[in-house]
């Protein structure tokens, strides 16, 4: 799915040059749930932006779904971002003036899907992430966890080959973060390829493979034998994510209420 | 992204900044309003002017002596009128005109006004309607009788309630018998009505000792005017060797008047066009601000698959929508203004569909032209740079 070899990214601001990625090579197969971990400034976001076709490497090769990305022009890159990649950001990046539904429609807009189909698919996707009752809310009327779920719906709506997410829980409380991870795990179980960036081992342990970064280098490729299950984690916190409960409303478990 | 969606996004943007959008379009509003109003008023005025001239008669012509000529006073003789009428079958009526200003004294008061010495044909040529009495005859003219015809407005002023016809007035120091009153013409133009005294040409020349200033005639038809007046000039040149004549038909005057009003409309429209240009710069300015403000939005859209073209089109459409909104408001204001001014000036407001269409197209063009730079700036943004901005 993703083949990266000898990737180098150098930022140069005048005299100063920052080497953000040094000779990074890695492969991620279809259906994997991988996390990229490392301390702040280790080059995780730089890698993700390149994988997301938002940025271009200084040198090296990046093949997505067998296509060499550096050979693409603006339209080709836009098409890759639109159809091959779903990106979920730490700071959500929804358009504030638009409702959840309209936000989720955006990728389909650029894919040339007609209005009726767009609404249908966006609604279904929002239901899938547990926001059936919130489709006409604006981001300011939603909680952080809900906003991130809108962003996930938006990332998934064009059925991308890979879901890339950079610190998706970074701006969320533990419970909301766990709910988001539960959604990712559910998606992964249904065949989605996911790359998740985090600096927290607790979060990385929800994935089956951890790629360690330090100073722009890939230093370790760790296999997680038994990843943490987000739903189990939530049960420990006595909550169940809305996306996975039967109802569309956020449901508290009965035991929780009964003490 | 399709057009409808782009327009929707543009309208949302405009709605989010209502006051700013309104102020931005103000330049275009004023420009379009001014162009439409000026063109409508100009065309209305022109139509009225043409109608007025049509009423005067398009088969009328004038022959006068070239003013540069030293011998201008010898240009016409009293016999010319009869000779021309006899020789040229194209002439139906002909009058030898002179004019002066003098005091006309009635029983109530006196008035300093124009005293015209004309031939008996004058009343036909200038389509006079007599309110009372009669116009003077060729006999009155031939004998140099002291009879006068007054414009109704003049008679009202100097006679008051008394009946003018059959009574005396003095013009200068000479007593005249009033034999007729000329009815007020209805003038849609709103020009001040005529306040003239008309006396036989010969009488006029006897009193003022001056000369015939021009000949005014009517031809059998509009088509014959040109030919007839040229023939008249030839005859006159043979009768008065060395004198140069110029001739002019009402048709020619009408055409040049039309040209002048047309040019005036064009000039004022051009000035109004400058306002449109300034309005366009306003749109460009606000679009640049908008692009900067929405850098993040651009980054998000690009990250979700927008091509350069999509972003370009989105901002172009926003700028066009803004300009066209201004254009529509301007059109409404302009048409309203044209109607009000036309009402005050008492002439028909002619808002032609092509002016409205042109204004609409023009405001859209302004949107495209002045939106191009900001939209291009937006389209060229690097997605990752744009996303980093906040
Ligand atoms: N636009 C940029 N210009 C210059 N240096 C940058 C830029 N973006 C990131 N860097 C540098 O590259 C390195 C890696 O950054 P980043 O990939 O954001 O790290 P991480 O996401 O792991 O915290 C850091 O040293 C950072 O300062
Ligand atoms: Mg980062």
mmCIF file of C-alpha atoms in Angstrom, chain A residues 104-218:
data_model
loop_
_atom_site.group_PDB
_atom_site.id
_atom_site.type_symbol
_atom_site.label_atom_id
_atom_site.label_comp_id
_atom_site.label_asym_id
_atom_site.label_seq_id
_atom_site.Cartn_x
_atom_site.Cartn_y
_atom_site.Cartn_z
ATOM 1 C CA UNK A 104 -18.347 15.844 5.090
ATOM 2 C CA UNK A 105 -19.597 16.684 1.604
ATOM 3 C CA UNK A 106 -16.440 18.605 0.666
ATOM 4 C CA UNK A 107 -14.276 15.691 -0.549
ATOM 5 C CA UNK A 108 -17.205 14.419 -2.645
ATOM 6 C CA UNK A 109 -17.607 17.900 -4.105
ATOM 7 C CA UNK A 110 -14.111 17.677 -5.537
ATOM 8 C CA UNK A 111 -14.749 14.117 -6.650
ATOM 9 C CA UNK A 112 -17.633 15.394 -8.776
ATOM 10 C CA UNK A 113 -20.372 13.495 -6.981
ATOM 11 C CA UNK A 114 -23.836 14.963 -7.410
ATOM 12 C CA UNK A 115 -25.657 16.687 -4.574
ATOM 13 C CA UNK A 116 -28.202 14.005 -3.800
ATOM 14 C CA UNK A 117 -25.607 11.254 -3.601
ATOM 15 C CA UNK A 118 -23.354 13.507 -1.518
ATOM 16 C CA UNK A 119 -26.017 14.107 1.103
ATOM 17 C CA UNK A 120 -26.876 10.422 1.178
ATOM 18 C CA UNK A 121 -23.296 9.293 1.655
ATOM 19 C CA UNK A 122 -22.379 12.054 4.099
ATOM 20 C CA UNK A 123 -25.399 11.282 6.234
ATOM 21 C CA UNK A 124 -24.594 7.566 6.258
ATOM 22 C CA UNK A 125 -20.980 8.272 7.169
ATOM 23 C CA UNK A 126 -21.941 10.616 10.000
ATOM 24 C CA UNK A 127 -24.326 7.965 11.307
ATOM 25 C CA UNK A 128 -21.505 5.465 11.209
ATOM 26 C CA UNK A 129 -19.351 7.630 13.486
ATOM 27 C CA UNK A 130 -22.297 8.115 15.832
ATOM 28 C CA UNK A 131 -23.420 11.604 14.850
ATOM 29 C CA UNK A 132 -26.823 10.876 13.321
ATOM 30 C CA UNK A 133 -28.459 13.525 15.438
ATOM 31 C CA UNK A 134 -25.808 16.136 14.784
ATOM 32 C CA UNK A 135 -25.577 16.384 11.026
ATOM 33 C CA UNK A 136 -26.826 19.963 10.882
ATOM 34 C CA UNK A 137 -24.666 21.233 13.708
ATOM 35 C CA UNK A 138 -21.747 23.527 13.148
ATOM 36 C CA UNK A 139 -18.354 22.658 14.628
ATOM 37 C CA UNK A 140 -18.837 25.312 17.324
ATOM 38 C CA UNK A 141 -21.974 23.477 18.460
ATOM 39 C CA UNK A 142 -20.147 20.168 18.895
ATOM 40 C CA UNK A 143 -17.721 18.790 21.476
ATOM 41 C CA UNK A 144 -14.106 18.122 20.582
ATOM 42 C CA UNK A 145 -14.721 14.401 20.284
ATOM 43 C CA UNK A 146 -17.718 14.983 18.054
ATOM 44 C CA UNK A 147 -15.802 17.401 15.857
ATOM 45 C CA UNK A 148 -13.063 14.833 15.416
ATOM 46 C CA UNK A 149 -15.662 12.246 14.467
ATOM 47 C CA UNK A 150 -16.979 14.622 11.797
ATOM 48 C CA UNK A 151 -13.396 14.918 10.558
ATOM 49 C CA UNK A 152 -13.120 11.114 10.445
ATOM 50 C CA UNK A 153 -16.386 10.873 8.523
ATOM 51 C CA UNK A 154 -15.017 13.461 6.105
ATOM 52 C CA UNK A 155 -11.749 11.541 5.723
ATOM 53 C CA UNK A 156 -13.566 8.300 4.989
ATOM 54 C CA UNK A 157 -16.343 9.480 2.766
ATOM 55 C CA UNK A 158 -14.487 8.962 -0.518
ATOM 56 C CA UNK A 159 -13.400 5.487 0.634
ATOM 57 C CA UNK A 160 -9.659 6.224 0.601
ATOM 58 C CA UNK A 161 -6.959 3.589 0.327
ATOM 59 C CA UNK A 162 -5.345 4.799 3.509
ATOM 60 C CA UNK A 163 -6.384 6.832 6.522
ATOM 61 C CA UNK A 164 -3.631 9.103 7.826
ATOM 62 C CA UNK A 165 -4.040 10.732 11.166
ATOM 63 C CA UNK A 166 -1.643 13.024 12.973
ATOM 64 C CA UNK A 167 -2.158 13.117 16.750
ATOM 65 C CA UNK A 168 -5.945 12.738 16.364
ATOM 66 C CA UNK A 169 -6.453 12.556 20.105
ATOM 67 C CA UNK A 170 -3.990 15.304 20.976
ATOM 68 C CA UNK A 171 -6.703 17.891 21.579
ATOM 69 C CA UNK A 172 -9.160 15.524 23.255
ATOM 70 C CA UNK A 173 -9.765 14.264 26.777
ATOM 71 C CA UNK A 174 -8.972 10.637 27.515
ATOM 72 C CA UNK A 175 -12.494 9.329 27.032
ATOM 73 C CA UNK A 176 -13.093 11.134 23.755
ATOM 74 C CA UNK A 177 -9.661 10.013 22.606
ATOM 75 C CA UNK A 178 -10.476 6.437 23.449
ATOM 76 C CA UNK A 179 -13.728 6.688 21.501
ATOM 77 C CA UNK A 180 -11.846 7.916 18.459
ATOM 78 C CA UNK A 181 -9.406 5.014 18.798
ATOM 79 C CA UNK A 182 -12.362 2.647 19.036
ATOM 80 C CA UNK A 183 -13.635 3.961 15.728
ATOM 81 C CA UNK A 184 -10.208 3.461 14.129
ATOM 82 C CA UNK A 185 -9.975 -0.072 15.460
ATOM 83 C CA UNK A 186 -13.419 -0.840 14.163
ATOM 84 C CA UNK A 187 -12.506 0.552 10.768
ATOM 85 C CA UNK A 188 -9.298 -1.435 10.749
ATOM 86 C CA UNK A 189 -11.128 -4.631 11.585
ATOM 87 C CA UNK A 190 -13.259 -3.938 8.555
ATOM 88 C CA UNK A 191 -10.137 -3.725 6.376
ATOM 89 C CA UNK A 192 -9.016 -0.079 6.529
ATOM 90 C CA UNK A 193 -5.328 0.771 6.373
ATOM 91 C CA UNK A 194 -4.525 3.339 9.042
ATOM 92 C CA UNK A 195 -1.367 5.248 9.934
ATOM 93 C CA UNK A 196 -1.559 7.089 13.236
ATOM 94 C CA UNK A 197 0.983 9.521 14.605
ATOM 95 C CA UNK A 198 1.347 9.942 18.326
ATOM 96 C CA UNK A 199 3.938 10.744 20.940
ATOM 97 C CA UNK A 200 2.128 8.703 23.604
ATOM 98 C CA UNK A 201 2.888 5.044 24.014
ATOM 99 C CA UNK A 202 -0.578 4.443 25.549
ATOM 100 C CA UNK A 203 -2.131 5.417 22.295
ATOM 101 C CA UNK A 204 0.417 3.661 20.103
ATOM 102 C CA UNK A 205 -0.320 0.451 21.965
ATOM 103 C CA UNK A 206 -3.777 0.410 20.359
ATOM 104 C CA UNK A 207 -2.133 -0.377 17.024
ATOM 105 C CA UNK A 208 -0.481 -3.574 15.916
ATOM 106 C CA UNK A 209 2.809 -2.017 14.821
ATOM 107 C CA UNK A 210 4.790 0.903 16.200
ATOM 108 C CA UNK A 211 7.393 2.700 14.109
ATOM 109 C CA UNK A 212 9.757 4.675 16.299
ATOM 110 C CA UNK A 213 11.231 7.961 15.169
ATOM 111 C CA UNK A 214 14.057 10.004 16.601
ATOM 112 C CA UNK A 215 15.717 13.039 15.031
ATOM 113 C CA UNK A 216 14.219 12.325 11.652
ATOM 114 C CA UNK A 217 15.335 8.716 11.571
ATOM 115 C CA UNK A 218 13.359 5.508 11.803
#
